[in-house]
Short mmCIF file of C-alpha atoms and ligand atoms in Angstrom, two decimals:
data_model
loop_
_atom_site.label_atom_id
_atom_site.label_comp_id
_atom_site.label_asym_id
_atom_site.label_seq_id
_atom_site.Cartn_x
_atom_site.Cartn_y
_atom_site.Cartn_z
CA MET A 1 -32.22 -28.44 28.56
CA LYS A 2 -35.04 -28.82 25.53
CA GLN A 3 -36.54 -26.11 24.56
CA THR A 4 -40.02 -27.08 25.48
CA GLY A 5 -39.03 -28.14 28.91
CA ARG A 6 -36.95 -24.87 29.09
CA ARG A 7 -40.10 -22.80 27.95
CA THR A 8 -42.60 -24.73 30.54
CA PHE A 9 -39.95 -24.24 33.49
CA LEU A 10 -39.64 -20.56 32.62
CA ARG A 11 -43.23 -19.90 32.94
CA LEU A 12 -43.41 -22.04 36.16
CA ILE A 13 -40.62 -19.84 37.70
CA ALA A 14 -42.11 -16.60 36.13
CA GLY A 15 -45.21 -17.39 37.52
CA ALA A 16 -43.71 -18.12 41.03
CA ALA A 17 -42.56 -14.53 40.92
CA VAL A 18 -45.68 -13.21 40.42
CA SER A 19 -48.12 -15.27 42.49
CA GLY A 20 -46.00 -15.83 45.45
CA SER A 21 -45.01 -19.96 44.54
CA VAL A 22 -46.17 -22.36 42.32
CA LEU A 23 -44.38 -24.50 44.25
CA ASP A 24 -45.84 -23.43 47.41
CA GLY A 25 -49.18 -24.44 45.52
CA LEU A 26 -47.78 -27.90 44.76
CA LEU A 27 -46.68 -28.37 48.10
CA ARG A 28 -50.11 -27.29 49.39
CA LYS A 29 -51.72 -29.96 47.24
CA THR A 30 -49.32 -32.60 48.75
CA GLY A 31 -50.22 -31.58 52.21
CA SER A 32 -46.43 -30.26 52.96
CA GLN A 33 -45.42 -27.22 54.48
CA PRO A 34 -45.28 -24.04 52.10
CA LEU A 35 -41.94 -22.74 51.58
CA GLY A 36 -41.48 -19.39 52.65
CA PRO A 37 -41.89 -16.47 50.09
CA ALA A 38 -38.36 -15.94 48.54
CA SER A 39 -38.23 -12.09 49.67
CA THR A 40 -39.13 -12.73 53.45
CA GLN A 41 -37.26 -15.89 54.42
CA ALA A 42 -34.99 -15.64 57.64
CA ALA A 43 -36.58 -13.07 59.39
CA ASP A 44 -37.45 -15.08 62.61
CA GLY A 45 -35.71 -18.57 61.02
CA LEU A 46 -33.62 -20.16 58.56
CA LYS A 47 -33.97 -21.61 54.89
CA LEU A 48 -31.45 -23.71 53.50
CA GLY A 49 -30.79 -25.12 49.87
CA LEU A 50 -29.15 -28.57 50.25
CA ILE A 51 -27.74 -30.09 47.09
CA SER A 52 -25.40 -32.99 46.20
CA ASP A 53 -23.88 -34.93 43.04
CA LEU A 54 -24.12 -32.38 40.07
CA ASN A 55 -21.32 -33.75 38.05
CA GLY A 56 -21.62 -35.54 34.60
CA SER A 57 -19.39 -37.86 32.75
CA TYR A 58 -15.39 -37.60 33.56
CA GLY A 59 -14.07 -34.46 31.89
CA SER A 60 -17.65 -32.90 31.26
CA THR A 61 -17.66 -29.16 31.84
CA ASP A 62 -21.45 -28.71 31.03
CA TYR A 63 -24.26 -29.60 33.43
CA SER A 64 -27.71 -31.41 32.83
CA SER A 65 -31.06 -29.66 32.72
CA ALA A 66 -31.94 -31.13 36.07
CA VAL A 67 -29.11 -29.11 37.35
CA GLU A 68 -30.00 -25.79 35.67
CA ARG A 69 -33.50 -26.31 36.86
CA GLY A 70 -31.94 -26.88 40.27
CA VAL A 71 -29.96 -23.57 40.35
CA THR A 72 -33.04 -21.26 38.88
CA LEU A 73 -35.24 -22.84 41.61
CA LEU A 74 -32.44 -21.84 44.31
CA MET A 75 -32.31 -18.39 42.78
CA GLN A 76 -36.05 -17.83 42.71
CA GLN A 77 -36.11 -19.34 46.41
CA GLN A 78 -33.37 -17.52 47.67
CA PRO A 79 -32.27 -19.54 50.70
CA ASP A 80 -29.73 -18.06 53.27
CA LEU A 81 -27.35 -20.57 52.35
CA VAL A 82 -26.65 -23.54 49.96
CA LEU A 83 -24.66 -26.44 51.55
CA CYS A 84 -23.05 -28.60 48.56
CA ALA A 85 -22.28 -32.35 49.37
CA GLY A 86 -20.05 -32.79 46.88
CA ASP A 87 -19.08 -34.15 43.53
CA MET A 88 -19.41 -30.55 41.88
CA VAL A 89 -17.17 -31.43 38.93
CA ALA A 90 -16.09 -34.70 36.91
CA GLY A 91 -12.72 -35.98 38.16
CA GLN A 92 -11.22 -39.18 39.72
CA LYS A 93 -9.74 -39.85 36.51
CA ARG A 94 -5.92 -39.94 36.40
CA SER A 95 -5.64 -39.20 32.42
CA LEU A 96 -7.55 -35.98 32.91
CA THR A 97 -4.84 -33.16 32.27
CA ASN A 98 -4.53 -29.86 34.72
CA SER A 99 -6.14 -27.94 31.84
CA GLN A 100 -9.26 -30.46 31.81
CA LEU A 101 -9.41 -30.14 35.61
CA LYS A 102 -9.53 -26.33 35.49
CA ALA A 103 -12.19 -26.19 32.67
CA MET A 104 -14.37 -28.39 34.45
CA TRP A 105 -14.30 -26.07 37.72
CA ALA A 106 -14.51 -22.94 35.22
CA GLY A 107 -17.77 -24.84 33.92
CA PHE A 108 -19.07 -25.23 37.58
CA GLU A 109 -18.47 -21.52 38.03
CA GLN A 110 -20.14 -20.48 35.02
CA SER A 111 -23.39 -22.90 35.26
CA VAL A 112 -23.75 -22.80 39.46
CA TRP A 113 -21.49 -20.75 41.50
CA ALA A 114 -21.82 -17.69 39.48
CA PRO A 115 -25.75 -17.51 38.79
CA LEU A 116 -25.92 -18.11 42.38
CA GLN A 117 -23.41 -15.77 43.50
CA LYS A 118 -25.43 -13.11 41.36
CA ALA A 119 -28.49 -13.96 42.90
CA GLY A 120 -26.74 -13.40 46.42
CA VAL A 121 -26.81 -16.92 47.66
CA ALA A 122 -23.72 -18.34 49.03
CA LEU A 123 -22.68 -21.85 48.69
CA LEU A 124 -20.65 -24.00 51.12
CA PRO A 125 -18.92 -27.12 49.33
CA ALA A 126 -17.83 -30.29 50.57
CA ILE A 127 -15.50 -32.04 48.73
CA GLY A 128 -16.55 -35.36 46.96
CA ASN A 129 -14.57 -38.21 45.45
CA HIS A 130 -14.95 -36.73 41.87
CA ASP A 131 -14.00 -33.28 43.03
CA GLY A 132 -10.61 -34.54 45.17
CA SER A 133 -10.82 -38.17 46.32
CA SER A 134 -8.53 -38.34 49.84
CA GLN A 135 -7.74 -42.02 48.75
CA GLN A 136 -4.06 -42.50 49.35
CA HIS A 137 -1.47 -45.14 48.19
CA GLN A 138 1.84 -45.31 49.85
CA GLY A 139 1.26 -42.28 51.86
CA GLY A 140 0.44 -40.21 49.14
CA TRP A 141 -2.64 -38.69 47.69
CA ILE A 142 -4.16 -40.71 44.40
CA TYR A 143 -5.78 -37.89 42.99
CA GLY A 144 -3.40 -34.99 44.35
CA ARG A 145 -3.85 -32.98 41.03
CA GLU A 146 -7.65 -33.29 41.54
CA ARG A 147 -7.46 -31.85 44.98
CA GLN A 148 -4.83 -29.22 44.34
CA GLN A 149 -7.19 -27.76 41.38
CA ALA A 150 -10.11 -27.69 43.94
CA ASP A 151 -7.91 -25.98 46.74
CA LEU A 152 -7.24 -23.61 43.84
CA PHE A 153 -10.70 -22.92 42.89
CA TRP A 154 -12.10 -22.53 46.31
CA GLY A 155 -9.18 -20.56 47.52
CA LYS A 156 -9.96 -18.21 44.81
CA HIS A 157 -14.04 -18.16 45.81
CA ARG A 158 -13.86 -18.20 49.48
CA GLY A 159 -14.52 -14.30 50.00
CA ASN A 160 -18.01 -14.23 50.19
CA LEU A 161 -17.69 -17.26 52.86
CA GLN A 162 -15.15 -15.35 54.65
CA SER A 163 -17.39 -13.79 57.64
CA GLY A 164 -18.35 -17.10 58.56
CA PHE A 165 -15.13 -19.26 58.93
CA ILE A 166 -14.32 -20.42 62.53
CA GLU A 167 -11.72 -22.41 61.53
CA SER A 168 -10.68 -22.87 57.77
CA LYS A 169 -6.82 -24.04 58.07
CA ARG A 170 -7.99 -26.98 55.38
CA PHE A 171 -10.47 -25.44 53.61
CA PRO A 172 -12.65 -26.74 51.24
CA PHE A 173 -11.53 -29.98 52.70
CA GLN A 174 -12.54 -29.21 56.19
CA TYR A 175 -13.82 -26.63 57.65
CA VAL A 176 -15.91 -24.82 60.37
CA TRP A 177 -18.68 -22.30 59.59
CA ARG A 178 -21.09 -20.43 61.39
CA ARG A 179 -23.66 -17.47 61.31
CA PRO A 180 -25.87 -16.80 64.48
CA GLY A 181 -28.32 -19.83 64.71
CA LEU A 182 -26.36 -22.47 62.42
CA PHE A 183 -23.12 -24.10 62.85
CA VAL A 184 -21.49 -25.96 60.34
CA VAL A 185 -18.83 -28.69 60.42
CA VAL A 186 -17.68 -29.75 56.82
CA ILE A 187 -15.83 -33.19 56.83
CA ASP A 188 -13.44 -34.69 54.47
CA ALA A 189 -15.28 -37.92 53.37
CA SER A 190 -14.32 -37.60 50.01
CA SER A 191 -13.13 -41.15 50.79
CA ALA A 192 -13.76 -43.98 53.10
CA ASN A 193 -11.10 -42.99 55.15
CA VAL A 194 -11.99 -40.22 57.70
CA ASP A 195 -8.87 -40.99 60.24
CA SER A 196 -8.20 -40.63 63.47
CA THR A 197 -6.52 -36.92 63.11
CA GLN A 198 -9.67 -36.14 61.50
CA ARG A 199 -11.60 -37.42 63.79
CA GLN A 200 -10.13 -35.74 66.92
CA TRP A 201 -10.42 -32.62 64.83
CA ILE A 202 -14.23 -33.36 64.36
CA GLN A 203 -14.51 -33.50 68.03
CA LYS A 204 -12.89 -30.42 68.85
CA ALA A 205 -14.51 -28.51 66.23
CA LEU A 206 -17.66 -29.62 67.52
CA ASN A 207 -16.96 -28.42 71.12
CA SER A 208 -15.92 -25.12 69.90
CA THR A 209 -16.74 -22.55 72.02
CA HIS A 210 -18.14 -20.14 69.08
CA ARG A 211 -21.00 -23.09 69.19
CA GLN A 212 -23.85 -21.66 70.96
CA PRO A 213 -26.72 -23.61 72.58
CA GLU A 214 -29.20 -22.26 70.02
CA ASP A 215 -27.29 -23.21 66.79
CA LEU A 216 -28.67 -25.52 64.26
CA CYS A 217 -25.81 -27.89 64.33
CA LEU A 218 -25.25 -29.83 60.77
CA VAL A 219 -22.25 -32.23 59.69
CA MET A 220 -21.95 -32.18 56.16
CA GLY A 221 -19.33 -34.71 54.35
CA HIS A 222 -19.74 -36.63 50.83
CA LEU A 223 -19.76 -40.38 51.83
CA PRO A 224 -22.64 -41.13 54.23
CA LEU A 225 -21.98 -43.38 57.31
CA THR A 226 -24.14 -46.14 56.28
CA ALA A 227 -25.46 -47.78 52.98
CA PHE A 228 -28.79 -46.38 51.12
CA SER A 229 -28.72 -47.12 47.43
CA GLU A 230 -27.68 -50.15 45.23
CA GLY A 231 -24.61 -50.55 44.17
CA ARG A 232 -23.11 -48.39 47.11
CA ALA A 233 -23.71 -51.18 49.79
CA ARG A 234 -19.89 -51.93 49.41
CA ALA A 235 -16.47 -51.15 51.07
CA GLY A 236 -15.39 -47.74 49.73
CA GLU A 237 -18.46 -46.36 48.90
CA CYS A 238 -19.58 -45.39 53.05
CA ILE A 239 -17.10 -43.96 55.86
CA SER A 240 -15.28 -46.68 57.36
CA ASN A 241 -15.66 -47.76 60.85
CA PRO A 242 -18.90 -45.52 61.23
CA GLN A 243 -20.00 -46.80 64.65
CA GLU A 244 -17.44 -44.78 66.60
CA LEU A 245 -17.33 -41.69 64.24
CA ALA A 246 -21.29 -41.47 64.85
CA GLY A 247 -20.83 -42.06 68.78
CA LEU A 248 -18.71 -39.00 68.61
CA LEU A 249 -20.98 -36.98 66.56
CA ARG A 250 -24.13 -38.01 68.82
CA GLY A 251 -22.20 -37.23 72.12
CA ALA A 252 -21.52 -33.74 70.56
CA GLY A 253 -25.65 -33.24 69.70
CA VAL A 254 -25.32 -33.00 66.01
CA ASP A 255 -28.84 -32.12 64.97
CA LEU A 256 -28.37 -33.28 61.58
CA VAL A 257 -25.59 -35.30 59.14
CA ILE A 258 -25.82 -34.59 55.22
CA SER A 259 -24.42 -36.63 52.58
CA GLY A 260 -24.09 -37.28 48.85
CA HIS A 261 -22.35 -40.07 46.56
CA HIS A 262 -25.42 -42.53 47.22
CA HIS A 263 -27.59 -40.57 44.67
CA ALA A 264 -30.81 -41.69 46.45
CA TRP A 265 -32.58 -39.25 48.55
CA TYR A 266 -33.53 -41.16 52.02
CA PRO A 267 -34.30 -38.79 55.29
CA SER A 268 -33.15 -41.38 57.75
CA GLU A 269 -32.24 -42.13 61.50
CA SER A 270 -29.48 -44.40 62.53
CA MET A 271 -27.06 -44.97 65.39
CA GLY A 272 -28.96 -42.50 66.98
CA LEU A 273 -28.34 -40.01 64.47
CA ARG A 274 -30.67 -37.75 62.52
CA LEU A 275 -29.33 -38.74 58.57
CA LEU A 276 -30.05 -36.79 55.31
CA SER A 277 -28.70 -38.75 52.19
CA LEU A 278 -29.24 -36.11 49.24
CA GLY A 279 -30.55 -37.03 45.94
CA ALA A 280 -28.24 -36.40 43.03
CA MET A 281 -29.09 -33.10 41.38
CA GLY A 282 -27.70 -34.07 38.34
CA SER A 283 -27.08 -37.42 36.69
CA GLY A 284 -27.07 -41.19 37.69
CA PRO A 285 -30.17 -41.72 39.78
CA ARG A 286 -29.93 -44.88 41.59
CA ARG A 287 -32.76 -47.15 43.55
CA ILE A 288 -33.02 -47.15 47.61
CA ILE A 289 -32.16 -50.87 48.41
CA GLY A 290 -35.42 -51.99 49.13
CA SER A 291 -37.19 -49.96 47.07
CA GLY A 292 -38.35 -50.49 43.53
CA VAL A 293 -38.34 -46.85 42.38
CA PHE A 294 -35.01 -44.71 41.00
CA SER A 295 -34.42 -41.37 43.17
CA PRO A 296 -35.09 -38.55 40.84
CA PRO A 297 -32.70 -35.72 40.46
CA SER A 298 -33.69 -33.23 43.56
CA LEU A 299 -32.50 -30.78 45.86
CA THR A 300 -33.96 -30.39 49.25
CA LEU A 301 -35.06 -27.12 51.09
CA LEU A 302 -34.66 -27.36 54.86
CA GLU A 303 -36.14 -24.46 56.75
CA TRP A 304 -36.34 -23.83 60.32
CA SER A 305 -39.20 -21.92 61.87
CA ARG A 306 -37.44 -20.41 65.50
CA PRO A 307 -40.92 -19.55 67.00
CA SER A 308 -41.94 -23.05 66.79
CA GLU A 309 -38.50 -24.70 66.74
CA LEU A 310 -39.97 -26.85 63.73
CA ILE A 311 -37.62 -27.72 61.17
CA SER A 312 -39.28 -29.15 57.84
CA GLU A 313 -37.64 -30.56 54.86
CA THR A 314 -39.10 -30.49 51.36
CA THR A 315 -37.63 -32.25 48.67
CA ILE A 316 -38.20 -31.28 45.24
CA ASP A 317 -38.12 -33.54 42.07
CA LEU A 318 -36.29 -31.58 39.38
CA ASN A 319 -37.96 -33.42 36.34
CA THR A 320 -41.51 -32.55 37.57
CA LEU A 321 -40.36 -29.48 40.33
CA GLN A 322 -43.26 -31.61 42.64
CA PRO A 323 -42.43 -32.22 46.13
CA ILE A 324 -41.63 -35.72 46.82
CA THR A 325 -43.18 -37.64 49.64
CA ASN A 326 -41.39 -39.76 51.62
CA ASN A 327 -44.33 -42.50 51.81
CA ASP A 328 -43.08 -44.37 48.86
CA LEU A 329 -39.68 -44.65 50.39
CA PRO A 330 -38.99 -48.23 52.33
CA ALA A 331 -39.71 -48.01 56.07
CA GLN A 332 -35.69 -48.77 56.53
CA VAL A 333 -32.54 -49.97 54.74
CA SER A 334 -30.93 -53.01 56.27
CA VAL A 335 -27.93 -54.37 54.57
CA PRO A 336 -25.35 -56.87 56.20
CA GLY A 337 -22.61 -55.33 57.55
CA PHE A 338 -24.20 -51.74 57.62
CA PRO A 339 -25.90 -49.93 60.35
CA VAL A 340 -29.51 -49.91 59.67
CA ALA A 341 -31.24 -46.84 58.68
CA ARG A 342 -34.90 -45.98 59.29
CA ARG A 343 -37.19 -43.64 57.21
CA ARG A 344 -37.90 -40.80 59.19
CA SER A 345 -40.33 -37.73 59.21
CA MET A 346 -39.13 -34.58 57.13
CA GLN A 347 -40.86 -32.54 59.91
CA TRP A 348 -38.83 -32.35 63.25
CA GLN A 349 -37.87 -30.51 66.39
CA ARG A 350 -34.38 -29.86 67.34
CA SER A 351 -34.82 -31.11 70.82
CA SER A 352 -36.65 -34.23 70.02
CA LEU A 353 -34.99 -37.45 70.41
CA ILE A 354 -34.82 -39.73 67.78
FE1 LIG B 401 -19.30 -39.31 44.63
#
């Protein structure tokens, strides 16, 4: 981070700690819902930090200033939990050695995981194509070493998630996690292939007896069900055969499907589901199809106020620390061969039909 930018940002954060929240002031200016004070969250609701796509170039062990700002913002906002939709490190290159892969996860630990852990914020990961792609060739993993290192890292760091696991045999690739009021199914969408075995597992997971009717039900995976950004509307960049999987998720009453990979923030509805394509927290901003604007580095805060049942999403531009309005997003993203996604409101109720 450049010194001037860092100083300005630290001043903002310091001000926020003293005066309630500078960010809340920014939100009020734009007519968005204020964020709850960092110290009083979750008394009668839930506050989640949603992030994705942190990685830099292949092999890199450090993170951009936008990621640093995002981590600091999360520490200040103290969500109940952070969900990361994948691409935490920069693998998926066969020439990277095991020690390089290890060094990348150590970099993630130092820059992201440890500061959050120290601030008492747990992080639920989904595995992205750069963390450990599930792409196969002749029945074997193409990026097996990446998957092994991801497995080792998260095996070592699963401790603070332990109390929430409902099913964790394939953690961190596929697992079910619950706390009162929240039911999360993490799927392995680290490549386009979410096969029939996994689809059966997802169905079973969503029908778990541990899931309560009042739980907010989230499904998170790296690749999305449809195309959002330029350069990503092609085979291999979205989950294959999405209609069938969408039908399964719709039938199971999933509230929100969260994805990354397209580096473009777009809250939408598609195939009868509520979707959230997260912007990249790090580098590689992309243009939403039909839009002239690149999606800036961002993170999303999701707050659920139980008494009103209102769920409110606020997405923060990590360059300006301003909330982003969805007014500038195209009304729909429509690409031949992919399900149409229509822009939706950032405020919604669980019971509302979409
Ligand atoms: Fe990705």
